């Protein structure tokens, strides 16, 4: 028989939206604001790093990061993020959400500052220290994924839980937007104060086009990420542990009732005997977990993996795509700081017009039409628009059609965020048992970052021109942007198929969804209703 729902958990499920909900969204969301800023700001300064540290005298093209260095600079933070998601996800279930929450934030603050202070006399020395600190930055960011999602899901009521978790994740959009705005302000200020000529067709202004002060530009942009993280630390430490962890994992119903009585401002009975009677304790690698949640975990990991291949390929290398279609001038027609400004301006426009609105459309509709419908719709339209860009790619490269390309490209971002980029974050925080919730979310998120690594390293090489004379400096010929976009379209289509493994948690309590209070003998074999869309 199913045990009765604890009063403290029922009180959370039916609680009206209150001030503490919004406080929790801001406190958790500022971590994601910082995450997105730190992960994506690097894409705006990689061209500058190449000009500063890898310029060859007499070269007709500006310096650029060698392929292995570029891949490391772009992808090392994702490697750290993957490791952090697994480690802190596990630790959040072992030590509690709150105790681990502050660790990740302080690591992000220290690593952000250290990334901008990367030292070394040689170019490789600077890049090595930059990569070292960005790995640890990613490690801290990784911990924020399972902890923020789990904390918000366990604080929220069941009626608006999806919107609250999605709102935390939506702060990523503001982080990406802020990264572009900060880069615009800093590059415009330096370009005004230290004007420099364009590189020149034959490199006639090669040295002068990269003023010494340009070295401060990328450092300031990277270090700015420490500010929002540091501002949030105090408030994270003030948050009480979630009642679901305290009651269901730590087995302390008295403390859970006391914490939530203060938060909800109501009297809640402790019901310690109910907590002690719950004997459901199967582990992650047990047959019971495989029986109940094996397909669910397969669904959340595969869809997040496929989504991040496409999403991070687009985000990190949109500057290369914009250059390929002629929206950003070729490098020798700009000076070093102006190039940062133009890249940041293009990425900010995309974020403002499609990325940010997409996130908040999800917030508005996720509890109305459900996670499954949004994810399926998002993958579908990402597939459609990616193929619409790729198949007639030569058409989009003509000057008269570039605006159309940018609009279509923006729509893929819109439906990524009003789609699987948000739902893959939300669902793993809702469908697994409390004692495994952070761990399973961390595994799902780490699968996503594995996809991001594939995107960051793979797309960099794939998108190179087939003609060896037209590739970026130091790169072997690739398959071209057109074929790379076709592959990403195929990846999105696979996302549609694997979405059918993901359950629909809309309107259900966390305990109902995870079968937290059910004994093993009471649980039927997984059915279509428990795996995919509700009947």
One Martini backbone bead per residue (centre of mass of N, CA, C, O) as a GRO file, in nm:
protein
  535
    1UNK     BB    1   0.099   0.033   0.018
    2UNK     BB    2   0.055   0.356   0.024
    3UNK     BB    3   0.166   0.615   0.172
    4UNK     BB    4   0.111   0.883   0.328
    5UNK     BB    5   0.132   1.205   0.300
    6UNK     BB    6   0.310   1.439   0.408
    7UNK     BB    7   0.228   1.739   0.537
    8UNK     BB    8   0.476   1.906   0.440
    9UNK     BB    9   0.446   1.819   0.136
   10UNK     BB   10   0.155   1.903   0.093
   11UNK     BB   11   0.200   2.204   0.159
   12UNK     BB   12   0.387   2.252  -0.085
   13UNK     BB   13   0.194   2.158  -0.318
   14UNK     BB   14  -0.056   2.375  -0.219
   15UNK     BB   15   0.085   2.627  -0.226
   16UNK     BB   16   0.093   2.940  -0.266
   17UNK     BB   17   0.219   3.191  -0.423
   18UNK     BB   18   0.521   3.330  -0.297
   19UNK     BB   19   0.792   3.507  -0.211
   20UNK     BB   20   0.986   3.258  -0.176
   21UNK     BB   21   0.974   3.168  -0.469
   22UNK     BB   22   1.114   3.420  -0.592
   23UNK     BB   23   1.367   3.404  -0.423
   24UNK     BB   24   1.459   3.125  -0.525
   25UNK     BB   25   1.481   3.200  -0.822
   26UNK     BB   26   1.701   3.417  -0.790
   27UNK     BB   27   1.916   3.256  -0.636
   28UNK     BB   28   1.935   3.026  -0.848
   29UNK     BB   29   1.943   3.201  -1.117
   30UNK     BB   30   2.220   3.348  -1.075
   31UNK     BB   31   2.383   3.100  -1.137
   32UNK     BB   32   2.285   3.078  -1.438
   33UNK     BB   33   2.375   3.347  -1.527
   34UNK     BB   34   2.676   3.284  -1.477
   35UNK     BB   35   2.706   3.031  -1.643
   36UNK     BB   36   2.641   3.157  -1.921
   37UNK     BB   37   2.846   3.375  -1.923
   38UNK     BB   38   3.103   3.191  -1.889
   39UNK     BB   39   3.054   2.993  -2.134
   40UNK     BB   40   3.000   3.229  -2.376
   41UNK     BB   41   3.222   3.459  -2.363
   42UNK     BB   42   3.457   3.311  -2.509
   43UNK     BB   43   3.345   3.344  -2.809
   44UNK     BB   44   3.425   3.668  -2.812
   45UNK     BB   45   3.766   3.615  -2.762
   46UNK     BB   46   3.917   3.413  -2.953
   47UNK     BB   47   4.006   3.601  -3.180
   48UNK     BB   48   4.177   3.784  -2.998
   49UNK     BB   49   4.375   3.572  -2.895
   50UNK     BB   50   4.498   3.515  -3.173
   51UNK     BB   51   4.607   3.802  -3.231
   52UNK     BB   52   4.791   3.831  -2.978
   53UNK     BB   53   4.942   3.518  -2.960
   54UNK     BB   54   4.931   3.419  -3.305
   55UNK     BB   55   5.117   3.609  -3.462
   56UNK     BB   56   5.253   3.643  -3.792
   57UNK     BB   57   5.490   3.784  -3.953
   58UNK     BB   58   5.355   3.862  -4.277
   59UNK     BB   59   5.068   3.787  -4.253
   60UNK     BB   60   4.761   3.826  -4.426
   61UNK     BB   61   4.652   3.706  -4.162
   62UNK     BB   62   4.534   3.694  -3.875
   63UNK     BB   63   4.559   3.569  -3.591
   64UNK     BB   64   4.508   3.226  -3.466
   65UNK     BB   65   4.399   2.967  -3.318
   66UNK     BB   66   4.486   2.675  -3.290
   67UNK     BB   67   4.299   2.403  -3.306
   68UNK     BB   68   4.374   2.282  -3.023
   69UNK     BB   69   4.338   2.547  -2.865
   70UNK     BB   70   4.048   2.617  -2.945
   71UNK     BB   71   3.921   2.357  -2.835
   72UNK     BB   72   4.012   2.397  -2.544
   73UNK     BB   73   3.893   2.676  -2.480
   74UNK     BB   74   3.593   2.592  -2.557
   75UNK     BB   75   3.585   2.284  -2.398
   76UNK     BB   76   3.698   2.270  -2.098
   77UNK     BB   77   3.447   2.366  -1.939
   78UNK     BB   78   3.275   2.115  -2.014
   79UNK     BB   79   3.447   1.909  -1.870
   80UNK     BB   80   3.406   2.034  -1.590
   81UNK     BB   81   3.097   2.023  -1.591
   82UNK     BB   82   3.063   1.721  -1.609
   83UNK     BB   83   3.213   1.653  -1.346
   84UNK     BB   84   3.036   1.838  -1.160
   85UNK     BB   85   2.762   1.701  -1.207
   86UNK     BB   86   2.839   1.427  -1.089
   87UNK     BB   87   2.958   1.507  -0.814
   88UNK     BB   88   2.738   1.713  -0.700
   89UNK     BB   89   2.498   1.532  -0.742
   90UNK     BB   90   2.589   1.317  -0.540
   91UNK     BB   91   2.646   1.511  -0.296
   92UNK     BB   92   2.351   1.623  -0.268
   93UNK     BB   93   2.247   1.334  -0.161
   94UNK     BB   94   2.454   1.305   0.083
   95UNK     BB   95   2.465   1.621   0.220
   96UNK     BB   96   2.293   1.815   0.070
   97UNK     BB   97   2.201   2.097  -0.088
   98UNK     BB   98   2.307   2.337   0.085
   99UNK     BB   99   2.605   2.248   0.156
  100UNK     BB  100   2.689   2.256  -0.163
  101UNK     BB  101   2.597   2.532  -0.287
  102UNK     BB  102   2.841   2.720  -0.197
  103UNK     BB  103   3.079   2.582  -0.335
  104UNK     BB  104   3.014   2.641  -0.632
  105UNK     BB  105   3.016   2.952  -0.615
  106UNK     BB  106   3.310   3.000  -0.514
  107UNK     BB  107   3.445   2.859  -0.751
  108UNK     BB  108   3.340   3.058  -0.965
  109UNK     BB  109   3.470   3.314  -0.857
  110UNK     BB  110   3.769   3.230  -0.856
  111UNK     BB  111   3.785   3.126  -1.158
  112UNK     BB  112   3.706   3.388  -1.300
  113UNK     BB  113   3.941   3.559  -1.203
  114UNK     BB  114   4.173   3.363  -1.290
  115UNK     BB  115   4.114   3.369  -1.595
  116UNK     BB  116   4.189   3.682  -1.625
  117UNK     BB  117   4.490   3.620  -1.479
  118UNK     BB  118   4.635   3.477  -1.678
  119UNK     BB  119   4.955   3.345  -1.699
  120UNK     BB  120   5.249   3.417  -1.883
  121UNK     BB  121   5.492   3.455  -2.138
  122UNK     BB  122   5.363   3.263  -2.318
  123UNK     BB  123   5.110   3.160  -2.510
  124UNK     BB  124   5.087   2.870  -2.392
  125UNK     BB  125   5.081   2.964  -2.096
  126UNK     BB  126   4.819   3.125  -2.105
  127UNK     BB  127   4.638   2.895  -2.215
  128UNK     BB  128   4.689   2.689  -1.990
  129UNK     BB  129   4.576   2.861  -1.754
  130UNK     BB  130   4.303   2.916  -1.874
  131UNK     BB  131   4.216   2.617  -1.892
  132UNK     BB  132   4.247   2.546  -1.597
  133UNK     BB  133   4.037   2.756  -1.482
  134UNK     BB  134   3.797   2.667  -1.671
  135UNK     BB  135   3.762   2.393  -1.555
  136UNK     BB  136   3.687   2.491  -1.261
  137UNK     BB  137   3.455   2.657  -1.351
  138UNK     BB  138   3.294   2.420  -1.468
  139UNK     BB  139   3.276   2.258  -1.205
  140UNK     BB  140   3.094   2.464  -1.061
  141UNK     BB  141   2.871   2.480  -1.272
  142UNK     BB  142   2.788   2.181  -1.261
  143UNK     BB  143   2.664   2.194  -0.968
  144UNK     BB  144   2.423   2.389  -1.036
  145UNK     BB  145   2.229   2.211  -1.185
  146UNK     BB  146   2.121   1.993  -0.976
  147UNK     BB  147   2.074   2.189  -0.734
  148UNK     BB  148   1.879   2.401  -0.851
  149UNK     BB  149   1.663   2.208  -0.958
  150UNK     BB  150   1.605   2.057  -0.692
  151UNK     BB  151   1.536   2.292  -0.507
  152UNK     BB  152   1.300   2.405  -0.678
  153UNK     BB  153   1.126   2.147  -0.687
  154UNK     BB  154   1.110   2.120  -0.359
  155UNK     BB  155   0.967   2.411  -0.319
  156UNK     BB  156   0.741   2.371  -0.503
  157UNK     BB  157   0.449   2.361  -0.648
  158UNK     BB  158   0.260   2.160  -0.864
  159UNK     BB  159   0.126   2.381  -1.046
  160UNK     BB  160   0.421   2.572  -1.083
  161UNK     BB  161   0.691   2.410  -1.110
  162UNK     BB  162   0.782   2.439  -1.405
  163UNK     BB  163   0.808   2.751  -1.407
  164UNK     BB  164   1.020   2.773  -1.180
  165UNK     BB  165   1.243   2.603  -1.310
  166UNK     BB  166   1.247   2.758  -1.582
  167UNK     BB  167   1.323   3.036  -1.455
  168UNK     BB  168   1.600   2.957  -1.366
  169UNK     BB  169   1.701   2.878  -1.655
  170UNK     BB  170   1.629   3.159  -1.795
  171UNK     BB  171   1.883   3.310  -1.685
  172UNK     BB  172   2.065   3.235  -1.917
  173UNK     BB  173   1.970   3.446  -2.120
  174UNK     BB  174   2.078   3.690  -1.953
  175UNK     BB  175   2.371   3.593  -1.955
  176UNK     BB  176   2.414   3.605  -2.261
  177UNK     BB  177   2.329   3.900  -2.297
  178UNK     BB  178   2.536   4.024  -2.098
  179UNK     BB  179   2.788   3.930  -2.241
  180UNK     BB  180   2.740   4.107  -2.491
  181UNK     BB  181   2.716   4.384  -2.351
  182UNK     BB  182   2.990   4.387  -2.212
  183UNK     BB  183   3.157   4.355  -2.472
  184UNK     BB  184   3.057   4.612  -2.606
  185UNK     BB  185   3.145   4.820  -2.393
  186UNK     BB  186   3.445   4.747  -2.375
  187UNK     BB  187   3.521   4.762  -2.679
  188UNK     BB  188   3.419   5.050  -2.731
  189UNK     BB  189   3.597   5.190  -2.521
  190UNK     BB  190   3.875   5.096  -2.632
  191UNK     BB  191   3.835   5.192  -2.928
  192UNK     BB  192   3.812   5.493  -2.847
  193UNK     BB  193   4.083   5.516  -2.676
  194UNK     BB  194   4.232   5.287  -2.889
  195UNK     BB  195   4.287   5.341  -3.187
  196UNK     BB  196   4.280   5.133  -3.492
  197UNK     BB  197   4.367   4.980  -3.759
  198UNK     BB  198   4.328   4.780  -3.996
  199UNK     BB  199   4.492   4.509  -4.104
  200UNK     BB  200   4.470   4.429  -4.400
  201UNK     BB  201   4.510   4.256  -4.683
  202UNK     BB  202   4.853   4.236  -4.630
  203UNK     BB  203   4.927   4.333  -4.335
  204UNK     BB  204   5.015   4.648  -4.305
  205UNK     BB  205   4.861   4.666  -3.990
  206UNK     BB  206   4.916   4.432  -3.794
  207UNK     BB  207   5.025   4.559  -3.527
  208UNK     BB  208   4.835   4.814  -3.497
  209UNK     BB  209   4.552   4.647  -3.485
  210UNK     BB  210   4.689   4.546  -3.196
  211UNK     BB  211   4.673   4.676  -2.918
  212UNK     BB  212   4.798   4.629  -2.604
  213UNK     BB  213   4.513   4.682  -2.459
  214UNK     BB  214   4.362   4.422  -2.562
  215UNK     BB  215   4.443   4.235  -2.319
  216UNK     BB  216   4.215   4.355  -2.126
  217UNK     BB  217   3.948   4.278  -2.255
  218UNK     BB  218   3.927   3.966  -2.201
  219UNK     BB  219   3.973   3.982  -1.894
  220UNK     BB  220   3.727   4.150  -1.812
  221UNK     BB  221   3.508   3.972  -1.932
  222UNK     BB  222   3.571   3.718  -1.758
  223UNK     BB  223   3.565   3.856  -1.462
  224UNK     BB  224   3.266   3.954  -1.445
  225UNK     BB  225   3.140   3.671  -1.354
  226UNK     BB  226   3.194   3.712  -1.037
  227UNK     BB  227   2.978   3.913  -0.941
  228UNK     BB  228   2.698   3.758  -0.932
  229UNK     BB  229   2.803   3.525  -0.755
  230UNK     BB  230   2.888   3.692  -0.503
  231UNK     BB  231   2.600   3.825  -0.451
  232UNK     BB  232   2.458   3.527  -0.379
  233UNK     BB  233   2.589   3.375  -0.139
  234UNK     BB  234   2.441   3.468   0.119
  235UNK     BB  235   2.150   3.367   0.030
  236UNK     BB  236   2.220   3.068   0.006
  237UNK     BB  237   2.297   3.035   0.317
  238UNK     BB  238   1.993   3.113   0.415
  239UNK     BB  239   1.879   2.869   0.310
  240UNK     BB  240   1.698   2.609   0.360
  241UNK     BB  241   1.649   2.304   0.363
  242UNK     BB  242   1.483   2.079   0.212
  243UNK     BB  243   1.214   1.893   0.307
  244UNK     BB  244   1.266   1.638   0.134
  245UNK     BB  245   1.544   1.578   0.240
  246UNK     BB  246   1.496   1.584   0.546
  247UNK     BB  247   1.263   1.365   0.543
  248UNK     BB  248   1.347   1.135   0.313
  249UNK     BB  249   1.668   1.121   0.378
  250UNK     BB  250   1.732   1.225   0.683
  251UNK     BB  251   1.474   1.161   0.870
  252UNK     BB  252   1.364   1.476   0.965
  253UNK     BB  253   1.058   1.588   1.033
  254UNK     BB  254   1.092   1.813   1.241
  255UNK     BB  255   1.279   1.998   1.071
  256UNK     BB  256   1.099   2.022   0.823
  257UNK     BB  257   0.857   2.151   0.969
  258UNK     BB  258   1.009   2.397   1.082
  259UNK     BB  259   1.112   2.521   0.818
  260UNK     BB  260   0.826   2.539   0.667
  261UNK     BB  261   0.678   2.709   0.878
  262UNK     BB  262   0.847   2.964   0.820
  263UNK     BB  263   0.800   2.986   0.515
  264UNK     BB  264   0.467   2.945   0.519
  265UNK     BB  265   0.327   3.032   0.786
  266UNK     BB  266   0.263   2.742   0.926
  267UNK     BB  267   0.131   2.466   1.079
  268UNK     BB  268   0.333   2.163   1.119
  269UNK     BB  269   0.343   1.834   1.132
  270UNK     BB  270   0.592   1.602   1.170
  271UNK     BB  271   0.563   1.279   1.140
  272UNK     BB  272   0.796   1.061   1.214
  273UNK     BB  273   0.664   0.778   1.170
  274UNK     BB  274   0.639   0.797   0.860
  275UNK     BB  275   0.939   0.815   0.794
  276UNK     BB  276   1.025   0.539   0.935
  277UNK     BB  277   0.825   0.354   0.750
  278UNK     BB  278   0.998   0.408   0.507
  279UNK     BB  279   1.143   0.135   0.293
  280UNK     BB  280   1.244   0.288   0.042
  281UNK     BB  281   1.601   0.199  -0.079
  282UNK     BB  282   1.688   0.195  -0.355
  283UNK     BB  283   1.929   0.202  -0.593
  284UNK     BB  284   2.076   0.295  -0.888
  285UNK     BB  285   2.185  -0.029  -0.943
  286UNK     BB  286   1.908  -0.149  -0.936
  287UNK     BB  287   1.632  -0.323  -1.035
  288UNK     BB  288   1.421  -0.120  -0.937
  289UNK     BB  289   1.527   0.122  -1.095
  290UNK     BB  290   1.514  -0.005  -1.375
  291UNK     BB  291   1.207  -0.060  -1.366
  292UNK     BB  292   1.111   0.242  -1.300
  293UNK     BB  293   1.372   0.443  -1.440
  294UNK     BB  294   1.535   0.354  -1.691
  295UNK     BB  295   1.382   0.496  -1.929
  296UNK     BB  296   1.394   0.778  -1.814
  297UNK     BB  297   1.705   0.808  -1.812
  298UNK     BB  298   1.740   0.760  -2.111
  299UNK     BB  299   1.569   1.002  -2.202
  300UNK     BB  300   1.725   1.237  -2.054
  301UNK     BB  301   2.010   1.179  -2.174
  302UNK     BB  302   1.960   1.175  -2.485
  303UNK     BB  303   1.818   1.451  -2.523
  304UNK     BB  304   2.044   1.623  -2.401
  305UNK     BB  305   2.272   1.534  -2.585
  306UNK     BB  306   2.143   1.622  -2.859
  307UNK     BB  307   2.083   1.917  -2.792
  308UNK     BB  308   2.386   2.011  -2.725
  309UNK     BB  309   2.511   1.975  -2.994
  310UNK     BB  310   2.343   2.201  -3.131
  311UNK     BB  311   2.344   2.440  -2.927
  312UNK     BB  312   2.661   2.478  -2.892
  313UNK     BB  313   2.736   2.505  -3.183
  314UNK     BB  314   2.573   2.764  -3.231
  315UNK     BB  315   2.683   2.948  -3.001
  316UNK     BB  316   3.004   2.925  -3.035
  317UNK     BB  317   2.983   2.949  -3.387
  318UNK     BB  318   2.824   3.201  -3.497
  319UNK     BB  319   3.062   3.375  -3.592
  320UNK     BB  320   3.137   3.185  -3.832
  321UNK     BB  321   2.865   3.196  -3.976
  322UNK     BB  322   2.852   3.506  -4.013
  323UNK     BB  323   3.109   3.515  -4.184
  324UNK     BB  324   3.021   3.318  -4.411
  325UNK     BB  325   2.764   3.518  -4.491
  326UNK     BB  326   2.875   3.834  -4.430
  327UNK     BB  327   2.785   3.983  -4.153
  328UNK     BB  328   3.086   3.960  -4.097
  329UNK     BB  329   3.370   4.065  -4.158
  330UNK     BB  330   3.664   4.019  -4.238
  331UNK     BB  331   3.943   4.030  -4.041
  332UNK     BB  332   4.115   4.240  -4.232
  333UNK     BB  333   3.863   4.471  -4.184
  334UNK     BB  334   3.972   4.467  -3.882
  335UNK     BB  335   4.026   4.521  -3.572
  336UNK     BB  336   4.051   4.359  -3.279
  337UNK     BB  337   3.828   4.517  -3.115
  338UNK     BB  338   3.610   4.538  -3.338
  339UNK     BB  339   3.560   4.235  -3.356
  340UNK     BB  340   3.437   4.202  -3.079
  341UNK     BB  341   3.201   4.397  -3.124
  342UNK     BB  342   3.065   4.247  -3.369
  343UNK     BB  343   3.021   3.975  -3.234
  344UNK     BB  344   2.859   4.080  -2.989
  345UNK     BB  345   2.630   4.213  -3.150
  346UNK     BB  346   2.525   3.959  -3.292
  347UNK     BB  347   2.472   3.786  -3.032
  348UNK     BB  348   2.281   3.987  -2.895
  349UNK     BB  349   2.059   3.987  -3.108
  350UNK     BB  350   1.989   3.690  -3.082
  351UNK     BB  351   1.924   3.691  -2.779
  352UNK     BB  352   1.699   3.913  -2.786
  353UNK     BB  353   1.509   3.779  -3.024
  354UNK     BB  354   1.527   3.450  -2.915
  355UNK     BB  355   1.646   3.335  -2.654
  356UNK     BB  356   1.489   3.484  -2.429
  357UNK     BB  357   1.195   3.439  -2.530
  358UNK     BB  358   1.206   3.128  -2.526
  359UNK     BB  359   1.230   3.085  -2.224
  360UNK     BB  360   0.957   3.249  -2.143
  361UNK     BB  361   0.763   3.070  -2.295
  362UNK     BB  362   0.807   2.828  -2.119
  363UNK     BB  363   0.717   2.951  -1.853
  364UNK     BB  364   0.421   3.017  -1.956
  365UNK     BB  365   0.351   2.696  -2.082
  366UNK     BB  366   0.443   2.435  -1.916
  367UNK     BB  367   0.164   2.420  -1.727
  368UNK     BB  368  -0.036   2.393  -1.982
  369UNK     BB  369   0.111   2.180  -2.210
  370UNK     BB  370   0.376   2.070  -2.123
  371UNK     BB  371   0.676   1.909  -2.166
  372UNK     BB  372   0.640   1.720  -2.407
  373UNK     BB  373   0.524   1.923  -2.616
  374UNK     BB  374   0.762   2.124  -2.610
  375UNK     BB  375   0.989   1.928  -2.687
  376UNK     BB  376   0.874   1.826  -2.953
  377UNK     BB  377   0.839   2.101  -3.088
  378UNK     BB  378   1.133   2.196  -3.071
  379UNK     BB  379   1.268   1.969  -3.233
  380UNK     BB  380   1.102   2.005  -3.488
  381UNK     BB  381   1.180   2.306  -3.556
  382UNK     BB  382   1.483   2.266  -3.555
  383UNK     BB  383   1.482   2.076  -3.794
  384UNK     BB  384   1.345   2.253  -4.002
  385UNK     BB  385   1.542   2.507  -3.987
  386UNK     BB  386   1.805   2.358  -4.043
  387UNK     BB  387   1.723   2.255  -4.326
  388UNK     BB  388   1.646   2.543  -4.437
  389UNK     BB  389   1.949   2.631  -4.423
  390UNK     BB  390   2.109   2.394  -4.567
  391UNK     BB  391   1.991   2.323  -4.847
  392UNK     BB  392   1.988   2.656  -4.935
  393UNK     BB  393   2.271   2.786  -4.858
  394UNK     BB  394   2.360   2.954  -5.110
  395UNK     BB  395   2.123   3.150  -5.093
  396UNK     BB  396   2.209   3.281  -4.806
  397UNK     BB  397   2.496   3.408  -4.908
  398UNK     BB  398   2.356   3.625  -5.032
  399UNK     BB  399   2.324   3.952  -4.960
  400UNK     BB  400   1.999   3.966  -4.990
  401UNK     BB  401   1.966   3.695  -4.774
  402UNK     BB  402   2.083   3.743  -4.480
  403UNK     BB  403   1.837   3.817  -4.312
  404UNK     BB  404   1.695   3.548  -4.349
  405UNK     BB  405   1.906   3.378  -4.210
  406UNK     BB  406   1.894   3.513  -3.930
  407UNK     BB  407   1.599   3.448  -3.878
  408UNK     BB  408   1.620   3.139  -3.899
  409UNK     BB  409   1.843   3.109  -3.687
  410UNK     BB  410   1.678   3.233  -3.454
  411UNK     BB  411   1.450   3.016  -3.453
  412UNK     BB  412   1.626   2.787  -3.343
  413UNK     BB  413   1.668   2.924  -3.068
  414UNK     BB  414   1.378   2.959  -2.983
  415UNK     BB  415   1.309   2.638  -3.002
  416UNK     BB  416   1.518   2.553  -2.796
  417UNK     BB  417   1.394   2.726  -2.551
  418UNK     BB  418   1.102   2.651  -2.668
  419UNK     BB  419   1.213   2.360  -2.540
  420UNK     BB  420   1.468   2.136  -2.469
  421UNK     BB  421   1.655   2.328  -2.305
  422UNK     BB  422   1.441   2.334  -2.070
  423UNK     BB  423   1.312   2.043  -2.030
  424UNK     BB  424   1.580   1.885  -1.970
  425UNK     BB  425   1.602   2.036  -1.690
  426UNK     BB  426   1.324   1.981  -1.551
  427UNK     BB  427   1.246   1.671  -1.548
  428UNK     BB  428   1.481   1.540  -1.365
  429UNK     BB  429   1.360   1.706  -1.103
  430UNK     BB  430   1.067   1.517  -1.098
  431UNK     BB  431   1.106   1.173  -1.151
  432UNK     BB  432   1.284   1.123  -0.900
  433UNK     BB  433   1.397   1.034  -0.618
  434UNK     BB  434   1.521   1.212  -0.359
  435UNK     BB  435   1.790   1.031  -0.311
  436UNK     BB  436   1.836   1.060  -0.660
  437UNK     BB  437   1.784   1.337  -0.795
  438UNK     BB  438   2.062   1.477  -0.819
  439UNK     BB  439   2.209   1.247  -0.959
  440UNK     BB  440   2.023   1.217  -1.213
  441UNK     BB  441   2.057   1.507  -1.305
  442UNK     BB  442   2.365   1.494  -1.336
  443UNK     BB  443   2.365   1.271  -1.553
  444UNK     BB  444   2.194   1.420  -1.761
  445UNK     BB  445   2.374   1.674  -1.779
  446UNK     BB  446   2.637   1.525  -1.858
  447UNK     BB  447   2.528   1.426  -2.124
  448UNK     BB  448   2.496   1.707  -2.239
  449UNK     BB  449   2.802   1.786  -2.216
  450UNK     BB  450   2.893   1.574  -2.412
  451UNK     BB  451   2.750   1.713  -2.646
  452UNK     BB  452   2.901   1.983  -2.622
  453UNK     BB  453   3.178   1.863  -2.686
  454UNK     BB  454   3.108   1.765  -2.964
  455UNK     BB  455   3.031   2.047  -3.067
  456UNK     BB  456   3.294   2.207  -2.998
  457UNK     BB  457   3.492   2.011  -3.156
  458UNK     BB  458   3.342   1.927  -3.420
  459UNK     BB  459   3.238   2.195  -3.556
  460UNK     BB  460   3.513   2.333  -3.591
  461UNK     BB  461   3.590   2.124  -3.822
  462UNK     BB  462   3.341   2.074  -4.002
  463UNK     BB  463   3.292   2.391  -4.099
  464UNK     BB  464   3.507   2.381  -4.282
  465UNK     BB  465   3.626   2.425  -4.572
  466UNK     BB  466   3.693   2.227  -4.849
  467UNK     BB  467   3.890   2.445  -4.918
  468UNK     BB  468   4.216   2.485  -4.820
  469UNK     BB  469   4.228   2.807  -4.893
  470UNK     BB  470   3.948   2.866  -4.689
  471UNK     BB  471   4.052   2.813  -4.428
  472UNK     BB  472   4.140   2.837  -4.135
  473UNK     BB  473   4.407   2.884  -3.966
  474UNK     BB  474   4.534   2.547  -3.931
  475UNK     BB  475   4.309   2.400  -4.083
  476UNK     BB  476   4.145   2.155  -4.200
  477UNK     BB  477   3.939   2.032  -4.400
  478UNK     BB  478   3.597   2.012  -4.432
  479UNK     BB  479   3.234   2.008  -4.494
  480UNK     BB  480   3.101   2.255  -4.415
  481UNK     BB  481   2.831   2.432  -4.319
  482UNK     BB  482   2.607   2.283  -4.463
  483UNK     BB  483   2.674   1.989  -4.359
  484UNK     BB  484   2.669   2.062  -4.061
  485UNK     BB  485   2.367   2.143  -4.057
  486UNK     BB  486   2.258   1.868  -4.147
  487UNK     BB  487   2.356   1.712  -3.900
  488UNK     BB  488   2.200   1.879  -3.691
  489UNK     BB  489   1.923   1.804  -3.802
  490UNK     BB  490   1.952   1.500  -3.740
  491UNK     BB  491   1.984   1.531  -3.437
  492UNK     BB  492   1.705   1.659  -3.386
  493UNK     BB  493   1.541   1.417  -3.488
  494UNK     BB  494   1.633   1.221  -3.265
  495UNK     BB  495   1.502   1.387  -3.038
  496UNK     BB  496   1.213   1.316  -3.109
  497UNK     BB  497   1.229   1.010  -3.053
  498UNK     BB  498   1.342   1.023  -2.745
  499UNK     BB  499   1.100   1.178  -2.617
  500UNK     BB  500   0.915   0.910  -2.578
  501UNK     BB  501   1.074   0.843  -2.291
  502UNK     BB  502   0.941   1.090  -2.159
  503UNK     BB  503   0.775   1.202  -1.904
  504UNK     BB  504   0.472   1.349  -1.751
  505UNK     BB  505   0.463   1.581  -1.464
  506UNK     BB  506   0.213   1.735  -1.491
  507UNK     BB  507   0.039   1.795  -1.183
  508UNK     BB  508   0.241   1.634  -1.009
  509UNK     BB  509   0.387   1.502  -0.764
  510UNK     BB  510   0.692   1.391  -0.680
  511UNK     BB  511   0.593   1.125  -0.542
  512UNK     BB  512   0.411   1.029  -0.771
  513UNK     BB  513   0.625   1.028  -0.999
  514UNK     BB  514   0.849   0.848  -0.823
  515UNK     BB  515   0.715   0.648  -0.619
  516UNK     BB  516   0.811   0.698  -0.317
  517UNK     BB  517   0.554   0.544  -0.145
  518UNK     BB  518   0.612   0.277  -0.290
  519UNK     BB  519   0.606  -0.040  -0.306
  520UNK     BB  520   0.726  -0.277  -0.510
  521UNK     BB  521   0.454  -0.455  -0.524
  522UNK     BB  522   0.270  -0.190  -0.618
  523UNK     BB  523   0.428  -0.174  -0.889
  524UNK     BB  524   0.389  -0.149  -1.202
  525UNK     BB  525   0.466  -0.187  -1.496
  526UNK     BB  526   0.577  -0.007  -1.732
  527UNK     BB  527   0.403   0.230  -1.913
  528UNK     BB  528   0.309   0.456  -2.135
  529UNK     BB  529   0.207   0.656  -1.915
  530UNK     BB  530   0.495   0.655  -1.753
  531UNK     BB  531   0.676   0.754  -2.015
  532UNK     BB  532   0.483   0.950  -2.155
  533UNK     BB  533   0.217   1.058  -2.255
  534UNK     BB  534  -0.076   1.125  -2.148
  535UNK     BB  535  -0.404   0.983  -2.187
   0.00000   0.00000   0.00000
